[in-house]
Amino acid sequence: GKSDQPAFCILYMERKKRKEEKNMEKRNVIFLDVDGVLNSLAYHEKAGRNAPELEERALRILADIYKENDCCIVLASSWRELAPTEYRAAHSMYQYLLDSLGRYGMEIVGKTPYIQMDRPSEIAKWLEDHRDEVKNFIILDDDFSPKGYARYELDSHLIQTVFFTHDMNEGGLQEKHKEKARKIFSEA
Protein backbone atom coordinates (compact mmCIF):
# COMPACT_ATOMS: atom_id res chain seq x y z
CA GLY A 1 0.00 0.00 0.00
CA LYS A 2 0.82 3.67 0.18
CA SER A 3 2.38 3.48 3.66
CA ASP A 4 5.29 1.40 2.25
CA GLN A 5 6.32 4.11 -0.15
CA PRO A 6 8.17 6.48 2.18
CA ALA A 7 10.18 3.61 3.70
CA PHE A 8 11.05 2.40 0.21
CA CYS A 9 12.05 5.93 -0.81
CA ILE A 10 14.21 6.35 2.28
CA LEU A 11 15.89 2.98 1.67
CA TYR A 12 16.47 3.89 -1.95
CA MET A 13 17.97 7.28 -1.06
CA GLU A 14 20.23 5.71 1.60
CA ARG A 15 21.40 3.06 -0.86
CA LYS A 16 22.00 5.73 -3.53
CA LYS A 17 23.99 7.84 -1.03
CA ARG A 18 26.07 4.81 0.05
CA LYS A 19 26.72 3.98 -3.60
CA GLU A 20 27.84 7.55 -4.30
CA GLU A 21 30.13 7.49 -1.25
CA LYS A 22 31.55 4.13 -2.35
CA ASN A 23 32.14 5.55 -5.81
CA MET A 24 34.12 8.39 -4.26
CA GLU A 25 36.55 5.96 -2.59
CA LYS A 26 39.85 5.75 -4.41
CA ARG A 27 40.10 2.53 -6.41
CA ASN A 28 42.72 0.46 -8.10
CA VAL A 29 42.12 0.59 -11.84
CA ILE A 30 42.88 -1.91 -14.59
CA PHE A 31 43.14 -0.25 -18.01
CA LEU A 32 42.13 -3.15 -20.21
CA ASP A 33 43.02 -3.79 -23.81
CA VAL A 34 41.19 -6.90 -25.04
CA ASP A 35 42.90 -8.43 -28.08
CA GLY A 36 46.36 -9.60 -27.12
CA VAL A 37 45.42 -9.59 -23.43
CA LEU A 38 42.34 -11.83 -23.23
CA ASN A 39 43.37 -13.79 -26.35
CA SER A 40 46.36 -14.32 -28.64
CA LEU A 41 47.28 -15.72 -32.01
CA ALA A 42 48.42 -18.93 -30.27
CA TYR A 43 44.99 -19.26 -28.61
CA HIS A 44 43.16 -18.76 -31.91
CA GLU A 45 45.42 -21.28 -33.66
CA LYS A 46 44.95 -23.89 -30.93
CA ALA A 47 41.26 -23.30 -30.25
CA GLY A 48 40.14 -23.09 -33.86
CA ARG A 49 37.79 -20.83 -35.75
CA ASN A 50 34.62 -21.66 -33.85
CA ALA A 51 36.16 -21.10 -30.41
CA PRO A 52 35.08 -18.18 -28.23
CA GLU A 53 36.89 -14.92 -28.94
CA LEU A 54 38.21 -14.68 -25.37
CA GLU A 55 40.37 -17.28 -23.65
CA GLU A 56 38.97 -18.59 -20.33
CA ARG A 57 42.44 -18.95 -18.81
CA ALA A 58 43.18 -15.26 -19.47
CA LEU A 59 39.76 -14.27 -18.05
CA ARG A 60 40.53 -16.27 -14.88
CA ILE A 61 43.92 -14.56 -14.50
CA LEU A 62 42.29 -11.15 -15.00
CA ALA A 63 39.66 -12.06 -12.39
CA ASP A 64 42.41 -13.02 -9.91
CA ILE A 65 44.14 -9.66 -10.43
CA TYR A 66 40.78 -7.84 -10.19
CA LYS A 67 39.76 -9.53 -6.93
CA GLU A 68 43.17 -9.69 -5.21
CA ASN A 69 43.72 -5.97 -5.70
CA ASP A 70 40.12 -4.75 -5.36
CA CYS A 71 40.06 -3.27 -8.85
CA CYS A 72 37.65 -1.80 -11.32
CA ILE A 73 38.06 -1.96 -15.10
CA VAL A 74 38.36 0.94 -17.51
CA LEU A 75 38.20 -0.21 -21.10
CA ALA A 76 41.08 1.13 -23.21
CA SER A 77 40.54 -1.26 -26.13
CA SER A 78 39.13 -0.59 -29.58
CA TRP A 79 36.29 -2.83 -28.32
CA ARG A 80 34.91 0.30 -26.61
CA GLU A 81 33.66 1.37 -30.04
CA LEU A 82 31.15 -1.50 -29.73
CA ALA A 83 29.65 -0.11 -26.50
CA PRO A 84 26.06 1.10 -26.52
CA THR A 85 25.35 4.76 -27.17
CA GLU A 86 22.16 6.77 -26.87
CA TYR A 87 21.58 5.94 -30.54
CA ARG A 88 22.27 2.22 -30.65
CA ALA A 89 22.37 -0.89 -28.49
CA ALA A 90 25.59 -2.65 -27.54
CA HIS A 91 27.16 -4.67 -30.34
CA SER A 92 26.86 -8.42 -29.69
CA MET A 93 30.66 -8.67 -29.24
CA TYR A 94 30.57 -5.95 -26.58
CA GLN A 95 27.74 -7.74 -24.81
CA TYR A 96 29.80 -10.94 -25.02
CA LEU A 97 32.72 -9.10 -23.36
CA LEU A 98 30.44 -7.80 -20.57
CA ASP A 99 28.97 -11.29 -20.06
CA SER A 100 32.41 -12.92 -20.04
CA LEU A 101 33.71 -10.47 -17.42
CA GLY A 102 30.44 -10.73 -15.49
CA ARG A 103 30.78 -14.51 -15.13
CA TYR A 104 33.84 -13.79 -12.99
CA GLY A 105 32.25 -10.92 -11.07
CA MET A 106 34.01 -8.18 -13.05
CA GLU A 107 32.48 -5.11 -14.62
CA ILE A 108 33.57 -2.20 -16.78
CA VAL A 109 33.11 1.13 -14.99
CA GLY A 110 34.43 3.42 -17.70
CA LYS A 111 36.11 3.88 -21.05
CA THR A 112 39.08 5.96 -22.10
CA PRO A 113 38.46 8.88 -24.49
CA TYR A 114 39.43 8.74 -28.16
CA ILE A 115 42.64 10.64 -28.94
CA GLN A 116 43.96 9.69 -32.39
CA MET A 117 44.10 5.99 -31.52
CA ASP A 118 46.98 6.74 -29.13
CA ARG A 119 46.24 4.57 -26.10
CA PRO A 120 48.94 6.06 -23.84
CA SER A 121 47.58 9.59 -24.29
CA GLU A 122 43.99 8.32 -23.88
CA ILE A 123 44.90 6.70 -20.55
CA ALA A 124 46.84 9.80 -19.45
CA LYS A 125 43.77 11.95 -20.20
CA TRP A 126 41.42 9.58 -18.34
CA LEU A 127 43.74 9.63 -15.31
CA GLU A 128 43.92 13.43 -15.42
CA ASP A 129 40.10 13.64 -15.46
CA HIS A 130 39.68 11.09 -12.64
CA ARG A 131 42.75 11.71 -10.48
CA ASP A 132 40.71 11.94 -7.26
CA GLU A 133 39.20 8.50 -7.84
CA VAL A 134 42.36 6.48 -8.50
CA LYS A 135 44.50 4.84 -5.83
CA ASN A 136 46.79 3.03 -8.27
CA PHE A 137 46.53 1.42 -11.71
CA ILE A 138 47.91 -1.10 -14.14
CA ILE A 139 47.78 -1.03 -17.92
CA LEU A 140 47.27 -4.34 -19.72
CA ASP A 141 48.30 -3.80 -23.32
CA ASP A 142 50.01 -5.69 -26.14
CA ASP A 143 50.06 -2.83 -28.68
CA PHE A 144 51.98 0.10 -27.25
CA SER A 145 55.56 -0.24 -26.02
CA PRO A 146 56.94 0.98 -22.70
CA LYS A 147 58.48 3.83 -24.72
CA GLY A 148 55.01 4.93 -25.86
CA TYR A 149 53.86 5.02 -22.23
CA ALA A 150 57.07 6.67 -21.00
CA ARG A 151 56.05 9.89 -22.78
CA TYR A 152 53.35 10.22 -20.09
CA GLU A 153 55.37 8.62 -17.25
CA LEU A 154 53.02 5.63 -17.28
CA ASP A 155 55.55 2.96 -18.29
CA SER A 156 56.07 1.68 -14.73
CA HIS A 157 52.37 0.72 -14.69
CA LEU A 158 52.46 -1.22 -17.97
CA ILE A 159 52.11 -4.99 -18.05
CA GLN A 160 52.90 -5.75 -21.64
CA THR A 161 51.33 -8.86 -23.14
CA VAL A 162 51.84 -10.48 -26.54
CA PHE A 163 49.32 -11.20 -29.30
CA PHE A 164 51.60 -12.37 -32.11
CA THR A 165 53.06 -15.62 -30.83
CA HIS A 166 52.55 -19.30 -31.60
CA ASP A 167 53.34 -20.23 -27.97
CA MET A 168 50.38 -20.55 -25.58
CA ASN A 169 52.80 -19.85 -22.70
CA GLU A 170 53.62 -16.44 -24.15
CA GLY A 171 50.33 -15.21 -25.64
CA GLY A 172 47.93 -12.95 -23.78
CA LEU A 173 47.64 -12.63 -20.00
CA GLN A 174 49.80 -15.19 -18.16
CA GLU A 175 50.19 -16.31 -14.53
CA LYS A 176 53.49 -14.35 -14.33
CA HIS A 177 51.54 -11.14 -14.90
CA LYS A 178 49.66 -11.57 -11.60
CA GLU A 179 52.89 -11.09 -9.65
CA LYS A 180 53.78 -7.99 -11.67
CA ALA A 181 50.29 -6.56 -10.98
CA ARG A 182 50.66 -7.32 -7.26
CA LYS A 183 54.02 -5.52 -7.23
CA ILE A 184 52.64 -2.41 -9.00
CA PHE A 185 49.56 -2.22 -6.76
CA SER A 186 51.68 -2.65 -3.60
CA GLU A 187 53.56 0.54 -4.49
CA ALA A 188 50.46 2.69 -4.01
JSON list of C-alpha atoms in Angstrom, two decimals:
[
{"chain": "A", "resi": 1, "resn": "GLY", "atom": "CA", "xyz": [0.00, 0.00, 0.00]},
{"chain": "A", "resi": 2, "resn": "LYS", "atom": "CA", "xyz": [0.82, 3.67, 0.18]},
{"chain": "A", "resi": 3, "resn": "SER", "atom": "CA", "xyz": [2.38, 3.48, 3.66]},
{"chain": "A", "resi": 4, "resn": "ASP", "atom": "CA", "xyz": [5.29, 1.40, 2.25]},
{"chain": "A", "resi": 5, "resn": "GLN", "atom": "CA", "xyz": [6.32, 4.11, -0.15]},
{"chain": "A", "resi": 6, "resn": "PRO", "atom": "CA", "xyz": [8.17, 6.48, 2.18]},
{"chain": "A", "resi": 7, "resn": "ALA", "atom": "CA", "xyz": [10.18, 3.61, 3.70]},
{"chain": "A", "resi": 8, "resn": "PHE", "atom": "CA", "xyz": [11.05, 2.40, 0.21]},
{"chain": "A", "resi": 9, "resn": "CYS", "atom": "CA", "xyz": [12.05, 5.93, -0.81]},
{"chain": "A", "resi": 10, "resn": "ILE", "atom": "CA", "xyz": [14.21, 6.35, 2.28]},
{"chain": "A", "resi": 11, "resn": "LEU", "atom": "CA", "xyz": [15.89, 2.98, 1.67]},
{"chain": "A", "resi": 12, "resn": "TYR", "atom": "CA", "xyz": [16.47, 3.89, -1.95]},
{"chain": "A", "resi": 13, "resn": "MET", "atom": "CA", "xyz": [17.97, 7.28, -1.06]},
{"chain": "A", "resi": 14, "resn": "GLU", "atom": "CA", "xyz": [20.23, 5.71, 1.60]},
{"chain": "A", "resi": 15, "resn": "ARG", "atom": "CA", "xyz": [21.40, 3.06, -0.86]},
{"chain": "A", "resi": 16, "resn": "LYS", "atom": "CA", "xyz": [22.00, 5.73, -3.53]},
{"chain": "A", "resi": 17, "resn": "LYS", "atom": "CA", "xyz": [23.99, 7.84, -1.03]},
{"chain": "A", "resi": 18, "resn": "ARG", "atom": "CA", "xyz": [26.07, 4.81, 0.05]},
{"chain": "A", "resi": 19, "resn": "LYS", "atom": "CA", "xyz": [26.72, 3.98, -3.60]},
{"chain": "A", "resi": 20, "resn": "GLU", "atom": "CA", "xyz": [27.84, 7.55, -4.30]},
{"chain": "A", "resi": 21, "resn": "GLU", "atom": "CA", "xyz": [30.13, 7.49, -1.25]},
{"chain": "A", "resi": 22, "resn": "LYS", "atom": "CA", "xyz": [31.55, 4.13, -2.35]},
{"chain": "A", "resi": 23, "resn": "ASN", "atom": "CA", "xyz": [32.14, 5.55, -5.81]},
{"chain": "A", "resi": 24, "resn": "MET", "atom": "CA", "xyz": [34.12, 8.39, -4.26]},
{"chain": "A", "resi": 25, "resn": "GLU", "atom": "CA", "xyz": [36.55, 5.96, -2.59]},
{"chain": "A", "resi": 26, "resn": "LYS", "atom": "CA", "xyz": [39.85, 5.75, -4.41]},
{"chain": "A", "resi": 27, "resn": "ARG", "atom": "CA", "xyz": [40.10, 2.53, -6.41]},
{"chain": "A", "resi": 28, "resn": "ASN", "atom": "CA", "xyz": [42.72, 0.46, -8.10]},
{"chain": "A", "resi": 29, "resn": "VAL", "atom": "CA", "xyz": [42.12, 0.59, -11.84]},
{"chain": "A", "resi": 30, "resn": "ILE", "atom": "CA", "xyz": [42.88, -1.91, -14.59]},
{"chain": "A", "resi": 31, "resn": "PHE", "atom": "CA", "xyz": [43.14, -0.25, -18.01]},
{"chain": "A", "resi": 32, "resn": "LEU", "atom": "CA", "xyz": [42.13, -3.15, -20.21]},
{"chain": "A", "resi": 33, "resn": "ASP", "atom": "CA", "xyz": [43.02, -3.79, -23.81]},
{"chain": "A", "resi": 34, "resn": "VAL", "atom": "CA", "xyz": [41.19, -6.90, -25.04]},
{"chain": "A", "resi": 35, "resn": "ASP", "atom": "CA", "xyz": [42.90, -8.43, -28.08]},
{"chain": "A", "resi": 36, "resn": "GLY", "atom": "CA", "xyz": [46.36, -9.60, -27.12]},
{"chain": "A", "resi": 37, "resn": "VAL", "atom": "CA", "xyz": [45.42, -9.59, -23.43]},
{"chain": "A", "resi": 38, "resn": "LEU", "atom": "CA", "xyz": [42.34, -11.83, -23.23]},
{"chain": "A", "resi": 39, "resn": "ASN", "atom": "CA", "xyz": [43.37, -13.79, -26.35]},
{"chain": "A", "resi": 40, "resn": "SER", "atom": "CA", "xyz": [46.36, -14.32, -28.64]},
{"chain": "A", "resi": 41, "resn": "LEU", "atom": "CA", "xyz": [47.28, -15.72, -32.01]},
{"chain": "A", "resi": 42, "resn": "ALA", "atom": "CA", "xyz": [48.42, -18.93, -30.27]},
{"chain": "A", "resi": 43, "resn": "TYR", "atom": "CA", "xyz": [44.99, -19.26, -28.61]},
{"chain": "A", "resi": 44, "resn": "HIS", "atom": "CA", "xyz": [43.16, -18.76, -31.91]},
{"chain": "A", "resi": 45, "resn": "GLU", "atom": "CA", "xyz": [45.42, -21.28, -33.66]},
{"chain": "A", "resi": 46, "resn": "LYS", "atom": "CA", "xyz": [44.95, -23.89, -30.93]},
{"chain": "A", "resi": 47, "resn": "ALA", "atom": "CA", "xyz": [41.26, -23.30, -30.25]},
{"chain": "A", "resi": 48, "resn": "GLY", "atom": "CA", "xyz": [40.14, -23.09, -33.86]},
{"chain": "A", "resi": 49, "resn": "ARG", "atom": "CA", "xyz": [37.79, -20.83, -35.75]},
{"chain": "A", "resi": 50, "resn": "ASN", "atom": "CA", "xyz": [34.62, -21.66, -33.85]},
{"chain": "A", "resi": 51, "resn": "ALA", "atom": "CA", "xyz": [36.16, -21.10, -30.41]},
{"chain": "A", "resi": 52, "resn": "PRO", "atom": "CA", "xyz": [35.08, -18.18, -28.23]},
{"chain": "A", "resi": 53, "resn": "GLU", "atom": "CA", "xyz": [36.89, -14.92, -28.94]},
{"chain": "A", "resi": 54, "resn": "LEU", "atom": "CA", "xyz": [38.21, -14.68, -25.37]},
{"chain": "A", "resi": 55, "resn": "GLU", "atom": "CA", "xyz": [40.37, -17.28, -23.65]},
{"chain": "A", "resi": 56, "resn": "GLU", "atom": "CA", "xyz": [38.97, -18.59, -20.33]},
{"chain": "A", "resi": 57, "resn": "ARG", "atom": "CA", "xyz": [42.44, -18.95, -18.81]},
{"chain": "A", "resi": 58, "resn": "ALA", "atom": "CA", "xyz": [43.18, -15.26, -19.47]},
{"chain": "A", "resi": 59, "resn": "LEU", "atom": "CA", "xyz": [39.76, -14.27, -18.05]},
{"chain": "A", "resi": 60, "resn": "ARG", "atom": "CA", "xyz": [40.53, -16.27, -14.88]},
{"chain": "A", "resi": 61, "resn": "ILE", "atom": "CA", "xyz": [43.92, -14.56, -14.50]},
{"chain": "A", "resi": 62, "resn": "LEU", "atom": "CA", "xyz": [42.29, -11.15, -15.00]},
{"chain": "A", "resi": 63, "resn": "ALA", "atom": "CA", "xyz": [39.66, -12.06, -12.39]},
{"chain": "A", "resi": 64, "resn": "ASP", "atom": "CA", "xyz": [42.41, -13.02, -9.91]},
{"chain": "A", "resi": 65, "resn": "ILE", "atom": "CA", "xyz": [44.14, -9.66, -10.43]},
{"chain": "A", "resi": 66, "resn": "TYR", "atom": "CA", "xyz": [40.78, -7.84, -10.19]},
{"chain": "A", "resi": 67, "resn": "LYS", "atom": "CA", "xyz": [39.76, -9.53, -6.93]},
{"chain": "A", "resi": 68, "resn": "GLU", "atom": "CA", "xyz": [43.17, -9.69, -5.21]},
{"chain": "A", "resi": 69, "resn": "ASN", "atom": "CA", "xyz": [43.72, -5.97, -5.70]},
{"chain": "A", "resi": 70, "resn": "ASP", "atom": "CA", "xyz": [40.12, -4.75, -5.36]},
{"chain": "A", "resi": 71, "resn": "CYS", "atom": "CA", "xyz": [40.06, -3.27, -8.85]},
{"chain": "A", "resi": 72, "resn": "CYS", "atom": "CA", "xyz": [37.65, -1.80, -11.32]},
{"chain": "A", "resi": 73, "resn": "ILE", "atom": "CA", "xyz": [38.06, -1.96, -15.10]},
{"chain": "A", "resi": 74, "resn": "VAL", "atom": "CA", "xyz": [38.36, 0.94, -17.51]},
{"chain": "A", "resi": 75, "resn": "LEU", "atom": "CA", "xyz": [38.20, -0.21, -21.10]},
{"chain": "A", "resi": 76, "resn": "ALA", "atom": "CA", "xyz": [41.08, 1.13, -23.21]},
{"chain": "A", "resi": 77, "resn": "SER", "atom": "CA", "xyz": [40.54, -1.26, -26.13]},
{"chain": "A", "resi": 78, "resn": "SER", "atom": "CA", "xyz": [39.13, -0.59, -29.58]},
{"chain": "A", "resi": 79, "resn": "TRP", "atom": "CA", "xyz": [36.29, -2.83, -28.32]},
{"chain": "A", "resi": 80, "resn": "ARG", "atom": "CA", "xyz": [34.91, 0.30, -26.61]},
{"chain": "A", "resi": 81, "resn": "GLU", "atom": "CA", "xyz": [33.66, 1.37, -30.04]},
{"chain": "A", "resi": 82, "resn": "LEU", "atom": "CA", "xyz": [31.15, -1.50, -29.73]},
{"chain": "A", "resi": 83, "resn": "ALA", "atom": "CA", "xyz": [29.65, -0.11, -26.50]},
{"chain": "A", "resi": 84, "resn": "PRO", "atom": "CA", "xyz": [26.06, 1.10, -26.52]},
{"chain": "A", "resi": 85, "resn": "THR", "atom": "CA", "xyz": [25.35, 4.76, -27.17]},
{"chain": "A", "resi": 86, "resn": "GLU", "atom": "CA", "xyz": [22.16, 6.77, -26.87]},
{"chain": "A", "resi": 87, "resn": "TYR", "atom": "CA", "xyz": [21.58, 5.94, -30.54]},
{"chain": "A", "resi": 88, "resn": "ARG", "atom": "CA", "xyz": [22.27, 2.22, -30.65]},
{"chain": "A", "resi": 89, "resn": "ALA", "atom": "CA", "xyz": [22.37, -0.89, -28.49]},
{"chain": "A", "resi": 90, "resn": "ALA", "atom": "CA", "xyz": [25.59, -2.65, -27.54]},
{"chain": "A", "resi": 91, "resn": "HIS", "atom": "CA", "xyz": [27.16, -4.67, -30.34]},
{"chain": "A", "resi": 92, "resn": "SER", "atom": "CA", "xyz": [26.86, -8.42, -29.69]},
{"chain": "A", "resi": 93, "resn": "MET", "atom": "CA", "xyz": [30.66, -8.67, -29.24]},
{"chain": "A", "resi": 94, "resn": "TYR", "atom": "CA", "xyz": [30.57, -5.95, -26.58]},
{"chain": "A", "resi": 95, "resn": "GLN", "atom": "CA", "xyz": [27.74, -7.74, -24.81]},
{"chain": "A", "resi": 96, "resn": "TYR", "atom": "CA", "xyz": [29.80, -10.94, -25.02]},
{"chain": "A", "resi": 97, "resn": "LEU", "atom": "CA", "xyz": [32.72, -9.10, -23.36]},
{"chain": "A", "resi": 98, "resn": "LEU", "atom": "CA", "xyz": [30.44, -7.80, -20.57]},
{"chain": "A", "resi": 99, "resn": "ASP", "atom": "CA", "xyz": [28.97, -11.29, -20.06]},
{"chain": "A", "resi": 100, "resn": "SER", "atom": "CA", "xyz": [32.41, -12.92, -20.04]},
{"chain": "A", "resi": 101, "resn": "LEU", "atom": "CA", "xyz": [33.71, -10.47, -17.42]},
{"chain": "A", "resi": 102, "resn": "GLY", "atom": "CA", "xyz": [30.44, -10.73, -15.49]},
{"chain": "A", "resi": 103, "resn": "ARG", "atom": "CA", "xyz": [30.78, -14.51, -15.13]},
{"chain": "A", "resi": 104, "resn": "TYR", "atom": "CA", "xyz": [33.84, -13.79, -12.99]},
{"chain": "A", "resi": 105, "resn": "GLY", "atom": "CA", "xyz": [32.25, -10.92, -11.07]},
{"chain": "A", "resi": 106, "resn": "MET", "atom": "CA", "xyz": [34.01, -8.18, -13.05]},
{"chain": "A", "resi": 107, "resn": "GLU", "atom": "CA", "xyz": [32.48, -5.11, -14.62]},
{"chain": "A", "resi": 108, "resn": "ILE", "atom": "CA", "xyz": [33.57, -2.20, -16.78]},
{"chain": "A", "resi": 109, "resn": "VAL", "atom": "CA", "xyz": [33.11, 1.13, -14.99]},
{"chain": "A", "resi": 110, "resn": "GLY", "atom": "CA", "xyz": [34.43, 3.42, -17.70]},
{"chain": "A", "resi": 111, "resn": "LYS", "atom": "CA", "xyz": [36.11, 3.88, -21.05]},
{"chain": "A", "resi": 112, "resn": "THR", "atom": "CA", "xyz": [39.08, 5.96, -22.10]},
{"chain": "A", "resi": 113, "resn": "PRO", "atom": "CA", "xyz": [38.46, 8.88, -24.49]},
{"chain": "A", "resi": 114, "resn": "TYR", "atom": "CA", "xyz": [39.43, 8.74, -28.16]},
{"chain": "A", "resi": 115, "resn": "ILE", "atom": "CA", "xyz": [42.64, 10.64, -28.94]},
{"chain": "A", "resi": 116, "resn": "GLN", "atom": "CA", "xyz": [43.96, 9.69, -32.39]},
{"chain": "A", "resi": 117, "resn": "MET", "atom": "CA", "xyz": [44.10, 5.99, -31.52]},
{"chain": "A", "resi": 118, "resn": "ASP", "atom": "CA", "xyz": [46.98, 6.74, -29.13]},
{"chain": "A", "resi": 119, "resn": "ARG", "atom": "CA", "xyz": [46.24, 4.57, -26.10]},
{"chain": "A", "resi": 120, "resn": "PRO", "atom": "CA", "xyz": [48.94, 6.06, -23.84]},
{"chain": "A", "resi": 121, "resn": "SER", "atom": "CA", "xyz": [47.58, 9.59, -24.29]},
{"chain": "A", "resi": 122, "resn": "GLU", "atom": "CA", "xyz": [43.99, 8.32, -23.88]},
{"chain": "A", "resi": 123, "resn": "ILE", "atom": "CA", "xyz": [44.90, 6.70, -20.55]},
{"chain": "A", "resi": 124, "resn": "ALA", "atom": "CA", "xyz": [46.84, 9.80, -19.45]},
{"chain": "A", "resi": 125, "resn": "LYS", "atom": "CA", "xyz": [43.77, 11.95, -20.20]},
{"chain": "A", "resi": 126, "resn": "TRP", "atom": "CA", "xyz": [41.42, 9.58, -18.34]},
{"chain": "A", "resi": 127, "resn": "LEU", "atom": "CA", "xyz": [43.74, 9.63, -15.31]},
{"chain": "A", "resi": 128, "resn": "GLU", "atom": "CA", "xyz": [43.92, 13.43, -15.42]},
{"chain": "A", "resi": 129, "resn": "ASP", "atom": "CA", "xyz": [40.10, 13.64, -15.46]},
{"chain": "A", "resi": 130, "resn": "HIS", "atom": "CA", "xyz": [39.68, 11.09, -12.64]},
{"chain": "A", "resi": 131, "resn": "ARG", "atom": "CA", "xyz": [42.75, 11.71, -10.48]},
{"chain": "A", "resi": 132, "resn": "ASP", "atom": "CA", "xyz": [40.71, 11.94, -7.26]},
{"chain": "A", "resi": 133, "resn": "GLU", "atom": "CA", "xyz": [39.20, 8.50, -7.84]},
{"chain": "A", "resi": 134, "resn": "VAL", "atom": "CA", "xyz": [42.36, 6.48, -8.50]},
{"chain": "A", "resi": 135, "resn": "LYS", "atom": "CA", "xyz": [44.50, 4.84, -5.83]},
{"chain": "A", "resi": 136, "resn": "ASN", "atom": "CA", "xyz": [46.79, 3.03, -8.27]},
{"chain": "A", "resi": 137, "resn": "PHE", "atom": "CA", "xyz": [46.53, 1.42, -11.71]},
{"chain": "A", "resi": 138, "resn": "ILE", "atom": "CA", "xyz": [47.91, -1.10, -14.14]},
{"chain": "A", "resi": 139, "resn": "ILE", "atom": "CA", "xyz": [47.78, -1.03, -17.92]},
{"chain": "A", "resi": 140, "resn": "LEU", "atom": "CA", "xyz": [47.27, -4.34, -19.72]},
{"chain": "A", "resi": 141, "resn": "ASP", "atom": "CA", "xyz": [48.30, -3.80, -23.32]},
{"chain": "A", "resi": 142, "resn": "ASP", "atom": "CA", "xyz": [50.01, -5.69, -26.14]},
{"chain": "A", "resi": 143, "resn": "ASP", "atom": "CA", "xyz": [50.06, -2.83, -28.68]},
{"chain": "A", "resi": 144, "resn": "PHE", "atom": "CA", "xyz": [51.98, 0.10, -27.25]},
{"chain": "A", "resi": 145, "resn": "SER", "atom": "CA", "xyz": [55.56, -0.24, -26.02]},
{"chain": "A", "resi": 146, "resn": "PRO", "atom": "CA", "xyz": [56.94, 0.98, -22.70]},
{"chain": "A", "resi": 147, "resn": "LYS", "atom": "CA", "xyz": [58.48, 3.83, -24.72]},
{"chain": "A", "resi": 148, "resn": "GLY", "atom": "CA", "xyz": [55.01, 4.93, -25.86]},
{"chain": "A", "resi": 149, "resn": "TYR", "atom": "CA", "xyz": [53.86, 5.02, -22.23]},
{"chain": "A", "resi": 150, "resn": "ALA", "atom": "CA", "xyz": [57.07, 6.67, -21.00]},
{"chain": "A", "resi": 151, "resn": "ARG", "atom": "CA", "xyz": [56.05, 9.89, -22.78]},
{"chain": "A", "resi": 152, "resn": "TYR", "atom": "CA", "xyz": [53.35, 10.22, -20.09]},
{"chain": "A", "resi": 153, "resn": "GLU", "atom": "CA", "xyz": [55.37, 8.62, -17.25]},
{"chain": "A", "resi": 154, "resn": "LEU", "atom": "CA", "xyz": [53.02, 5.63, -17.28]},
{"chain": "A", "resi": 155, "resn": "ASP", "atom": "CA", "xyz": [55.55, 2.96, -18.29]},
{"chain": "A", "resi": 156, "resn": "SER", "atom": "CA", "xyz": [56.07, 1.68, -14.73]},
{"chain": "A", "resi": 157, "resn": "HIS", "atom": "CA", "xyz": [52.37, 0.72, -14.69]},
{"chain": "A", "resi": 158, "resn": "LEU", "atom": "CA", "xyz": [52.46, -1.22, -17.97]},
{"chain": "A", "resi": 159, "resn": "ILE", "atom": "CA", "xyz": [52.11, -4.99, -18.05]},
{"chain": "A", "resi": 160, "resn": "GLN", "atom": "CA", "xyz": [52.90, -5.75, -21.64]},
{"chain": "A", "resi": 161, "resn": "THR", "atom": "CA", "xyz": [51.33, -8.86, -23.14]},
{"chain": "A", "resi": 162, "resn": "VAL", "atom": "CA", "xyz": [51.84, -10.48, -26.54]},
{"chain": "A", "resi": 163, "resn": "PHE", "atom": "CA", "xyz": [49.32, -11.20, -29.30]},
{"chain": "A", "resi": 164, "resn": "PHE", "atom": "CA", "xyz": [51.60, -12.37, -32.11]},
{"chain": "A", "resi": 165, "resn": "THR", "atom": "CA", "xyz": [53.06, -15.62, -30.83]},
{"chain": "A", "resi": 166, "resn": "HIS", "atom": "CA", "xyz": [52.55, -19.30, -31.60]},
{"chain": "A", "resi": 167, "resn": "ASP", "atom": "CA", "xyz": [53.34, -20.23, -27.97]},
{"chain": "A", "resi": 168, "resn": "MET", "atom": "CA", "xyz": [50.38, -20.55, -25.58]},
{"chain": "A", "resi": 169, "resn": "ASN", "atom": "CA", "xyz": [52.80, -19.85, -22.70]},
{"chain": "A", "resi": 170, "resn": "GLU", "atom": "CA", "xyz": [53.62, -16.44, -24.15]},
{"chain": "A", "resi": 171, "resn": "GLY", "atom": "CA", "xyz": [50.33, -15.21, -25.64]},
{"chain": "A", "resi": 172, "resn": "GLY", "atom": "CA", "xyz": [47.93, -12.95, -23.78]},
{"chain": "A", "resi": 173, "resn": "LEU", "atom": "CA", "xyz": [47.64, -12.63, -20.00]},
{"chain": "A", "resi": 174, "resn": "GLN", "atom": "CA", "xyz": [49.80, -15.19, -18.16]},
{"chain": "A", "resi": 175, "resn": "GLU", "atom": "CA", "xyz": [50.19, -16.31, -14.53]},
{"chain": "A", "resi": 176, "resn": "LYS", "atom": "CA", "xyz": [53.49, -14.35, -14.33]},
{"chain": "A", "resi": 177, "resn": "HIS", "atom": "CA", "xyz": [51.54, -11.14, -14.90]},
{"chain": "A", "resi": 178, "resn": "LYS", "atom": "CA", "xyz": [49.66, -11.57, -11.60]},
{"chain": "A", "resi": 179, "resn": "GLU", "atom": "CA", "xyz": [52.89, -11.09, -9.65]},
{"chain": "A", "resi": 180, "resn": "LYS", "atom": "CA", "xyz": [53.78, -7.99, -11.67]},
{"chain": "A", "resi": 181, "resn": "ALA", "atom": "CA", "xyz": [50.29, -6.56, -10.98]},
{"chain": "A", "resi": 182, "resn": "ARG", "atom": "CA", "xyz": [50.66, -7.32, -7.26]},
{"chain": "A", "resi": 183, "resn": "LYS", "atom": "CA", "xyz": [54.02, -5.52, -7.23]},
{"chain": "A", "resi": 184, "resn": "ILE", "atom": "CA", "xyz": [52.64, -2.41, -9.00]},
{"chain": "A", "resi": 185, "resn": "PHE", "atom": "CA", "xyz": [49.56, -2.22, -6.76]},
{"chain": "A", "resi": 186, "resn": "SER", "atom": "CA", "xyz": [51.68, -2.65, -3.60]},
{"chain": "A", "resi": 187, "resn": "GLU", "atom": "CA", "xyz": [53.56, 0.54, -4.49]},
{"chain": "A", "resi": 188, "resn": "ALA", "atom": "CA", "xyz": [50.46, 2.69, -4.01]}
]
